[in-house]
Amino acid sequence: MILEKIIKTCLQYKIENYSINSDGSIDVDGNVDLSSRNLTILPVRFRRVIGNFNIHNNLLTTLYGAPIAVGGNFNCFNNHLISLLGAPKWVGGDFYCYQNQLRSLGGSPEEVVGSYYISGNENLENLKGCSVKIGGNFSFDDILLSTYFGDVEIEFDGNFFLNETNYNAPNTRKLPDVLLRNMRHIKLILKYQRYFYMWNDDLSFNRENFDILIEEIEDGLR
């Protein structure tokens, strides 16, 4: 009965080249496209997907059932997600989770081989829970209260992009101006911010320690 339901669901959503695991999840040797289906939950549990996994433009509030590993891109942008719990542990391409309602980045993949895009999540306050290894580009909004990401070091090899929101909008949060003026050093700021205690215990900005960090960077800290 369970097998019949899985087969029927895969046929309905045009999921091909799949195999059914003993726990009722499926592996897919190819792409999965469940975008723009008005989904509130994923229709089947995935384990591994070799290609791209597209679930953008839906009504998802959870990533329960998403694969633990995706060989290509993972696209969950433009949903109603408040958490990334259930996201893959490893993504071989880009990770797109922008335009959701994320309150935390907890549950992010441990490694994203491509780029990591989290812009458009207006409820995010900091980067805690962010993927710790990003092979490509990295982007987020200036409406964050801080760039704090806990006692871990984020590694990213590509370029950094800051999405600048409307400074004049009411109640718009933004990063400290002095940090924004030093965006040319953002990779090193992110790398060393926890060592220089750039954010206080209450995550307020420590301007004095930040100035020391910038001075060290301009003196050759790499």
PDB file of C-alpha atoms in Angstrom:
ATOM      1  CA  MET A   1       0.000   0.000   0.000  1.00  0.00           C
ATOM      2  CA  ILE A   2       2.817   2.408   0.925  1.00  0.00           C
ATOM      3  CA  LEU A   3       4.762   1.515  -2.224  1.00  0.00           C
ATOM      4  CA  GLU A   4       1.665   2.057  -4.355  1.00  0.00           C
ATOM      5  CA  LYS A   5       1.133   5.492  -2.783  1.00  0.00           C
ATOM      6  CA  ILE A   6       4.742   6.516  -3.435  1.00  0.00           C
ATOM      7  CA  ILE A   7       4.570   5.350  -7.047  1.00  0.00           C
ATOM      8  CA  LYS A   8       1.278   7.181  -7.572  1.00  0.00           C
ATOM      9  CA  THR A   9       2.696  10.376  -6.028  1.00  0.00           C
ATOM     10  CA  CYS A  10       5.832  10.238  -8.182  1.00  0.00           C
ATOM     11  CA  LEU A  11       3.685   9.761 -11.269  1.00  0.00           C
ATOM     12  CA  GLN A  12       1.475  12.693 -10.292  1.00  0.00           C
ATOM     13  CA  TYR A  13       4.434  15.041  -9.824  1.00  0.00           C
ATOM     14  CA  LYS A  14       6.438  13.665 -12.749  1.00  0.00           C
ATOM     15  CA  ILE A  15       9.306  12.447 -10.586  1.00  0.00           C
ATOM     16  CA  GLU A  16      11.345  10.063 -12.714  1.00  0.00           C
ATOM     17  CA  ASN A  17      14.411   7.839 -12.400  1.00  0.00           C
ATOM     18  CA  TYR A  18      13.798   7.167  -8.720  1.00  0.00           C
ATOM     19  CA  SER A  19      14.323   4.220  -6.412  1.00  0.00           C
ATOM     20  CA  ILE A  20      12.386   3.558  -3.216  1.00  0.00           C
ATOM     21  CA  ASN A  21      14.353   2.965  -0.022  1.00  0.00           C
ATOM     22  CA  SER A  22      13.363   0.623   2.786  1.00  0.00           C
ATOM     23  CA  ASP A  23      12.320   3.572   4.989  1.00  0.00           C
ATOM     24  CA  GLY A  24       9.879   4.888   2.383  1.00  0.00           C
ATOM     25  CA  SER A  25      12.125   7.713   1.153  1.00  0.00           C
ATOM     26  CA  ILE A  26      13.275   7.932  -2.444  1.00  0.00           C
ATOM     27  CA  ASP A  27      16.545   8.573  -4.255  1.00  0.00           C
ATOM     28  CA  VAL A  28      16.369  10.376  -7.583  1.00  0.00           C
ATOM     29  CA  ASP A  29      18.962  10.024 -10.334  1.00  0.00           C
ATOM     30  CA  GLY A  30      18.204  13.368 -11.958  1.00  0.00           C
ATOM     31  CA  ASN A  31      16.327  16.606 -11.268  1.00  0.00           C
ATOM     32  CA  VAL A  32      13.217  17.175  -9.158  1.00  0.00           C
ATOM     33  CA  ASP A  33      10.952  20.103 -10.025  1.00  0.00           C
ATOM     34  CA  LEU A  34       8.117  20.757  -7.586  1.00  0.00           C
ATOM     35  CA  SER A  35       8.077  24.513  -8.071  1.00  0.00           C
ATOM     36  CA  SER A  36       4.886  26.606  -8.272  1.00  0.00           C
ATOM     37  CA  ARG A  37       2.561  23.830  -7.085  1.00  0.00           C
ATOM     38  CA  ASN A  38       0.971  25.585  -4.078  1.00  0.00           C
ATOM     39  CA  LEU A  39       2.523  22.918  -1.867  1.00  0.00           C
ATOM     40  CA  THR A  40       2.267  23.281   1.896  1.00  0.00           C
ATOM     41  CA  ILE A  41       4.275  20.096   2.529  1.00  0.00           C
ATOM     42  CA  LEU A  42       6.485  17.957   0.330  1.00  0.00           C
ATOM     43  CA  PRO A  43       4.441  15.122  -1.207  1.00  0.00           C
ATOM     44  CA  VAL A  44       7.097  12.446  -0.685  1.00  0.00           C
ATOM     45  CA  ARG A  45      10.223  12.023   1.452  1.00  0.00           C
ATOM     46  CA  PHE A  46      13.519  12.295  -0.401  1.00  0.00           C
ATOM     47  CA  ARG A  47      16.923  10.981   0.638  1.00  0.00           C
ATOM     48  CA  ARG A  48      19.330  11.859  -2.156  1.00  0.00           C
ATOM     49  CA  VAL A  49      18.852  13.766  -5.402  1.00  0.00           C
ATOM     50  CA  ILE A  50      21.660  13.702  -7.960  1.00  0.00           C
ATOM     51  CA  GLY A  51      20.525  16.793  -9.886  1.00  0.00           C
ATOM     52  CA  ASN A  52      18.717  20.029  -8.978  1.00  0.00           C
ATOM     53  CA  PHE A  53      15.956  20.145  -6.376  1.00  0.00           C
ATOM     54  CA  ASN A  54      13.431  22.911  -7.067  1.00  0.00           C
ATOM     55  CA  ILE A  55      10.616  23.655  -4.602  1.00  0.00           C
ATOM     56  CA  HIS A  56      10.450  27.440  -5.016  1.00  0.00           C
ATOM     57  CA  ASN A  57       7.252  29.482  -5.343  1.00  0.00           C
ATOM     58  CA  ASN A  58       5.171  27.325  -3.011  1.00  0.00           C
ATOM     59  CA  LEU A  59       3.513  27.722   0.401  1.00  0.00           C
ATOM     60  CA  LEU A  60       5.940  25.563   2.366  1.00  0.00           C
ATOM     61  CA  THR A  61       6.410  26.251   6.067  1.00  0.00           C
ATOM     62  CA  THR A  62       8.785  23.322   6.624  1.00  0.00           C
ATOM     63  CA  LEU A  63      11.491  21.468   4.735  1.00  0.00           C
ATOM     64  CA  TYR A  64      10.556  18.121   6.272  1.00  0.00           C
ATOM     65  CA  GLY A  65      11.051  15.478   3.606  1.00  0.00           C
ATOM     66  CA  ALA A  66      13.769  17.339   1.706  1.00  0.00           C
ATOM     67  CA  PRO A  67      16.815  15.297   0.653  1.00  0.00           C
ATOM     68  CA  ILE A  68      19.863  15.028   2.906  1.00  0.00           C
ATOM     69  CA  ALA A  69      22.130  15.581  -0.100  1.00  0.00           C
ATOM     70  CA  VAL A  70      21.597  17.354  -3.434  1.00  0.00           C
ATOM     71  CA  GLY A  71      24.119  17.132  -6.238  1.00  0.00           C
ATOM     72  CA  GLY A  72      22.960  20.292  -8.016  1.00  0.00           C
ATOM     73  CA  ASN A  73      21.156  23.436  -6.859  1.00  0.00           C
ATOM     74  CA  PHE A  74      18.681  23.516  -3.968  1.00  0.00           C
ATOM     75  CA  ASN A  75      15.971  26.126  -4.549  1.00  0.00           C
ATOM     76  CA  CYS A  76      13.457  26.837  -1.794  1.00  0.00           C
ATOM     77  CA  PHE A  77      13.072  30.585  -2.317  1.00  0.00           C
ATOM     78  CA  ASN A  78       9.704  32.353  -2.143  1.00  0.00           C
ATOM     79  CA  ASN A  79       7.997  30.112   0.402  1.00  0.00           C
ATOM     80  CA  HIS A  80       6.807  30.690   3.994  1.00  0.00           C
ATOM     81  CA  LEU A  81       9.739  29.035   5.747  1.00  0.00           C
ATOM     82  CA  ILE A  82      10.613  30.285   9.233  1.00  0.00           C
ATOM     83  CA  SER A  83      13.399  27.724   9.674  1.00  0.00           C
ATOM     84  CA  LEU A  84      15.806  25.736   7.512  1.00  0.00           C
ATOM     85  CA  LEU A  85      15.473  22.598   9.624  1.00  0.00           C
ATOM     86  CA  GLY A  86      15.222  19.699   7.224  1.00  0.00           C
ATOM     87  CA  ALA A  87      17.442  21.288   4.578  1.00  0.00           C
ATOM     88  CA  PRO A  88      20.132  19.116   2.954  1.00  0.00           C
ATOM     89  CA  LYS A  89      23.391  18.606   4.826  1.00  0.00           C
ATOM     90  CA  TRP A  90      25.331  18.943   1.578  1.00  0.00           C
ATOM     91  CA  VAL A  91      24.540  20.878  -1.608  1.00  0.00           C
ATOM     92  CA  GLY A  92      26.740  20.412  -4.664  1.00  0.00           C
ATOM     93  CA  GLY A  93      25.490  23.550  -6.410  1.00  0.00           C
ATOM     94  CA  ASP A  94      23.907  26.801  -5.177  1.00  0.00           C
ATOM     95  CA  PHE A  95      21.607  27.179  -2.165  1.00  0.00           C
ATOM     96  CA  TYR A  96      18.723  29.620  -2.643  1.00  0.00           C
ATOM     97  CA  CYS A  97      16.507  30.394   0.355  1.00  0.00           C
ATOM     98  CA  TYR A  98      15.784  34.079  -0.198  1.00  0.00           C
ATOM     99  CA  GLN A  99      12.331  35.643   0.125  1.00  0.00           C
ATOM    100  CA  ASN A 100      11.089  33.503   2.982  1.00  0.00           C
ATOM    101  CA  GLN A 101      10.217  34.356   6.582  1.00  0.00           C
ATOM    102  CA  LEU A 102      13.330  32.904   8.194  1.00  0.00           C
ATOM    103  CA  ARG A 103      13.945  33.820  11.814  1.00  0.00           C
ATOM    104  CA  SER A 104      17.140  31.799  12.008  1.00  0.00           C
ATOM    105  CA  LEU A 105      19.600  30.111   9.661  1.00  0.00           C
ATOM    106  CA  GLY A 106      19.727  27.048  11.890  1.00  0.00           C
ATOM    107  CA  GLY A 107      19.449  23.919   9.778  1.00  0.00           C
ATOM    108  CA  SER A 108      21.491  25.353   6.902  1.00  0.00           C
ATOM    109  CA  PRO A 109      23.597  22.860   4.934  1.00  0.00           C
ATOM    110  CA  GLU A 110      26.956  22.144   6.500  1.00  0.00           C
ATOM    111  CA  GLU A 111      28.557  22.698   3.097  1.00  0.00           C
ATOM    112  CA  VAL A 112      27.391  24.497  -0.029  1.00  0.00           C
ATOM    113  CA  VAL A 113      29.800  23.916  -2.906  1.00  0.00           C
ATOM    114  CA  GLY A 114      28.272  26.775  -4.895  1.00  0.00           C
ATOM    115  CA  SER A 115      26.810  30.086  -3.689  1.00  0.00           C
ATOM    116  CA  TYR A 116      24.582  30.855  -0.687  1.00  0.00           C
ATOM    117  CA  TYR A 117      21.747  33.377  -1.041  1.00  0.00           C
ATOM    118  CA  ILE A 118      19.652  34.456   1.957  1.00  0.00           C
ATOM    119  CA  SER A 119      18.459  37.946   1.007  1.00  0.00           C
ATOM    120  CA  GLY A 120      14.823  38.915   1.453  1.00  0.00           C
ATOM    121  CA  ASN A 121      14.319  37.366   4.903  1.00  0.00           C
ATOM    122  CA  GLU A 122      13.203  40.402   6.865  1.00  0.00           C
ATOM    123  CA  ASN A 123      12.945  38.579  10.206  1.00  0.00           C
ATOM    124  CA  LEU A 124      16.608  37.554  10.298  1.00  0.00           C
ATOM    125  CA  GLU A 125      18.686  39.365  12.898  1.00  0.00           C
ATOM    126  CA  ASN A 126      22.092  37.700  12.485  1.00  0.00           C
ATOM    127  CA  LEU A 127      23.970  34.934  10.687  1.00  0.00           C
ATOM    128  CA  LYS A 128      23.976  32.322  13.446  1.00  0.00           C
ATOM    129  CA  GLY A 129      23.415  28.875  11.950  1.00  0.00           C
ATOM    130  CA  CYS A 130      24.773  29.878   8.537  1.00  0.00           C
ATOM    131  CA  SER A 131      26.548  27.243   6.452  1.00  0.00           C
ATOM    132  CA  VAL A 132      30.139  27.109   7.619  1.00  0.00           C
ATOM    133  CA  LYS A 133      31.638  26.220   4.252  1.00  0.00           C
ATOM    134  CA  ILE A 134      30.533  28.072   1.115  1.00  0.00           C
ATOM    135  CA  GLY A 135      32.435  27.521  -2.108  1.00  0.00           C
ATOM    136  CA  GLY A 136      30.954  30.352  -4.133  1.00  0.00           C
ATOM    137  CA  ASN A 137      29.387  33.745  -3.497  1.00  0.00           C
ATOM    138  CA  PHE A 138      27.637  34.841  -0.306  1.00  0.00           C
ATOM    139  CA  SER A 139      24.871  37.420  -0.019  1.00  0.00           C
ATOM    140  CA  PHE A 140      22.588  38.826   2.665  1.00  0.00           C
ATOM    141  CA  ASP A 141      20.694  42.037   3.494  1.00  0.00           C
ATOM    142  CA  ASP A 142      21.779  45.142   5.379  1.00  0.00           C
ATOM    143  CA  ILE A 143      18.637  44.850   7.538  1.00  0.00           C
ATOM    144  CA  LEU A 144      20.456  42.391   9.797  1.00  0.00           C
ATOM    145  CA  LEU A 145      21.189  43.675  13.269  1.00  0.00           C
ATOM    146  CA  SER A 146      24.595  42.012  13.222  1.00  0.00           C
ATOM    147  CA  THR A 147      26.905  39.723  11.252  1.00  0.00           C
ATOM    148  CA  TYR A 148      27.298  37.495  14.334  1.00  0.00           C
ATOM    149  CA  PHE A 149      27.369  33.783  13.538  1.00  0.00           C
ATOM    150  CA  GLY A 150      28.461  32.226  16.829  1.00  0.00           C
ATOM    151  CA  ASP A 151      31.714  30.483  17.680  1.00  0.00           C
ATOM    152  CA  VAL A 152      32.330  29.107  14.212  1.00  0.00           C
ATOM    153  CA  GLU A 153      34.209  30.371  11.213  1.00  0.00           C
ATOM    154  CA  ILE A 154      32.445  30.804   7.894  1.00  0.00           C
ATOM    155  CA  GLU A 155      34.594  30.017   4.890  1.00  0.00           C
ATOM    156  CA  PHE A 156      33.602  31.318   1.479  1.00  0.00           C
ATOM    157  CA  ASP A 157      35.724  31.485  -1.643  1.00  0.00           C
ATOM    158  CA  GLY A 158      33.646  33.681  -3.927  1.00  0.00           C
ATOM    159  CA  ASN A 159      32.522  37.291  -3.837  1.00  0.00           C
ATOM    160  CA  PHE A 160      30.330  38.941  -1.242  1.00  0.00           C
ATOM    161  CA  PHE A 161      27.152  40.775  -2.208  1.00  0.00           C
ATOM    162  CA  LEU A 162      25.175  42.998   0.140  1.00  0.00           C
ATOM    163  CA  ASN A 163      21.565  43.681  -0.761  1.00  0.00           C
ATOM    164  CA  GLU A 164      20.904  47.283   0.231  1.00  0.00           C
ATOM    165  CA  THR A 165      17.357  47.858   1.405  1.00  0.00           C
ATOM    166  CA  ASN A 166      15.495  51.142   1.598  1.00  0.00           C
ATOM    167  CA  TYR A 167      17.230  53.149   4.311  1.00  0.00           C
ATOM    168  CA  ASN A 168      14.260  55.530   4.582  1.00  0.00           C
ATOM    169  CA  ALA A 169      11.644  52.862   5.231  1.00  0.00           C
ATOM    170  CA  PRO A 170      10.125  53.020   8.724  1.00  0.00           C
ATOM    171  CA  ASN A 171      11.564  50.578  11.294  1.00  0.00           C
ATOM    172  CA  THR A 172      14.132  49.306   8.825  1.00  0.00           C
ATOM    173  CA  ARG A 173      17.038  47.678  10.610  1.00  0.00           C
ATOM    174  CA  LYS A 174      20.476  47.931   9.107  1.00  0.00           C
ATOM    175  CA  LEU A 175      24.053  47.087   9.915  1.00  0.00           C
ATOM    176  CA  PRO A 176      26.218  49.801  11.493  1.00  0.00           C
ATOM    177  CA  ASP A 177      27.207  52.470   8.970  1.00  0.00           C
ATOM    178  CA  VAL A 178      30.897  52.101   9.757  1.00  0.00           C
ATOM    179  CA  LEU A 179      30.703  48.393   8.893  1.00  0.00           C
ATOM    180  CA  LEU A 180      28.943  49.172   5.623  1.00  0.00           C
ATOM    181  CA  ARG A 181      31.672  51.684   4.777  1.00  0.00           C
ATOM    182  CA  ASN A 182      34.260  48.947   5.208  1.00  0.00           C
ATOM    183  CA  MET A 183      32.607  46.332   3.020  1.00  0.00           C
ATOM    184  CA  ARG A 184      35.815  45.987   1.011  1.00  0.00           C
ATOM    185  CA  HIS A 185      37.133  44.074   4.030  1.00  0.00           C
ATOM    186  CA  ILE A 186      34.014  41.967   4.596  1.00  0.00           C
ATOM    187  CA  LYS A 187      35.690  38.579   4.147  1.00  0.00           C
ATOM    188  CA  LEU A 188      38.286  39.377   6.789  1.00  0.00           C
ATOM    189  CA  ILE A 189      35.682  41.006   9.044  1.00  0.00           C
ATOM    190  CA  LEU A 190      33.605  37.827   8.976  1.00  0.00           C
ATOM    191  CA  LYS A 191      36.704  35.717   9.498  1.00  0.00           C
ATOM    192  CA  TYR A 192      38.011  37.576  12.550  1.00  0.00           C
ATOM    193  CA  GLN A 193      34.957  39.234  14.115  1.00  0.00           C
ATOM    194  CA  ARG A 194      34.622  36.662  16.899  1.00  0.00           C
ATOM    195  CA  TYR A 195      38.290  36.899  17.825  1.00  0.00           C
ATOM    196  CA  PHE A 196      38.047  40.673  18.208  1.00  0.00           C
ATOM    197  CA  TYR A 197      34.703  40.511  20.084  1.00  0.00           C
ATOM    198  CA  MET A 198      33.101  42.784  17.531  1.00  0.00           C
ATOM    199  CA  TRP A 199      29.661  42.011  18.958  1.00  0.00           C
ATOM    200  CA  ASN A 200      28.869  42.321  22.651  1.00  0.00           C
ATOM    201  CA  ASP A 201      27.040  39.614  24.619  1.00  0.00           C
ATOM    202  CA  ASP A 202      23.724  41.279  23.796  1.00  0.00           C
ATOM    203  CA  LEU A 203      24.870  41.416  20.116  1.00  0.00           C
ATOM    204  CA  SER A 204      25.159  45.183  20.162  1.00  0.00           C
ATOM    205  CA  PHE A 205      28.002  46.583  18.066  1.00  0.00           C
ATOM    206  CA  ASN A 206      31.370  47.160  19.737  1.00  0.00           C
ATOM    207  CA  ARG A 207      32.760  50.075  17.745  1.00  0.00           C
ATOM    208  CA  GLU A 208      36.053  50.189  19.627  1.00  0.00           C
ATOM    209  CA  ASN A 209      36.873  46.552  18.913  1.00  0.00           C
ATOM    210  CA  PHE A 210      35.725  46.934  15.324  1.00  0.00           C
ATOM    211  CA  ASP A 211      38.115  49.845  14.809  1.00  0.00           C
ATOM    212  CA  ILE A 212      40.946  47.719  16.185  1.00  0.00           C
ATOM    213  CA  LEU A 213      40.069  44.919  13.762  1.00  0.00           C
ATOM    214  CA  ILE A 214      40.011  47.289  10.787  1.00  0.00           C
ATOM    215  CA  GLU A 215      43.359  48.744  11.846  1.00  0.00           C
ATOM    216  CA  GLU A 216      44.836  45.238  12.019  1.00  0.00           C
ATOM    217  CA  ILE A 217      43.408  44.372   8.597  1.00  0.00           C
ATOM    218  CA  GLU A 218      44.820  47.529   7.033  1.00  0.00           C
ATOM    219  CA  ASP A 219      48.167  46.701   8.651  1.00  0.00           C
ATOM    220  CA  GLY A 220      48.216  43.393   6.831  1.00  0.00           C
ATOM    221  CA  LEU A 221      46.086  40.876   8.795  1.00  0.00           C
ATOM    222  CA  ARG A 222      45.034  38.117   6.430  1.00  0.00           C
TER     223      ARG A 222
END
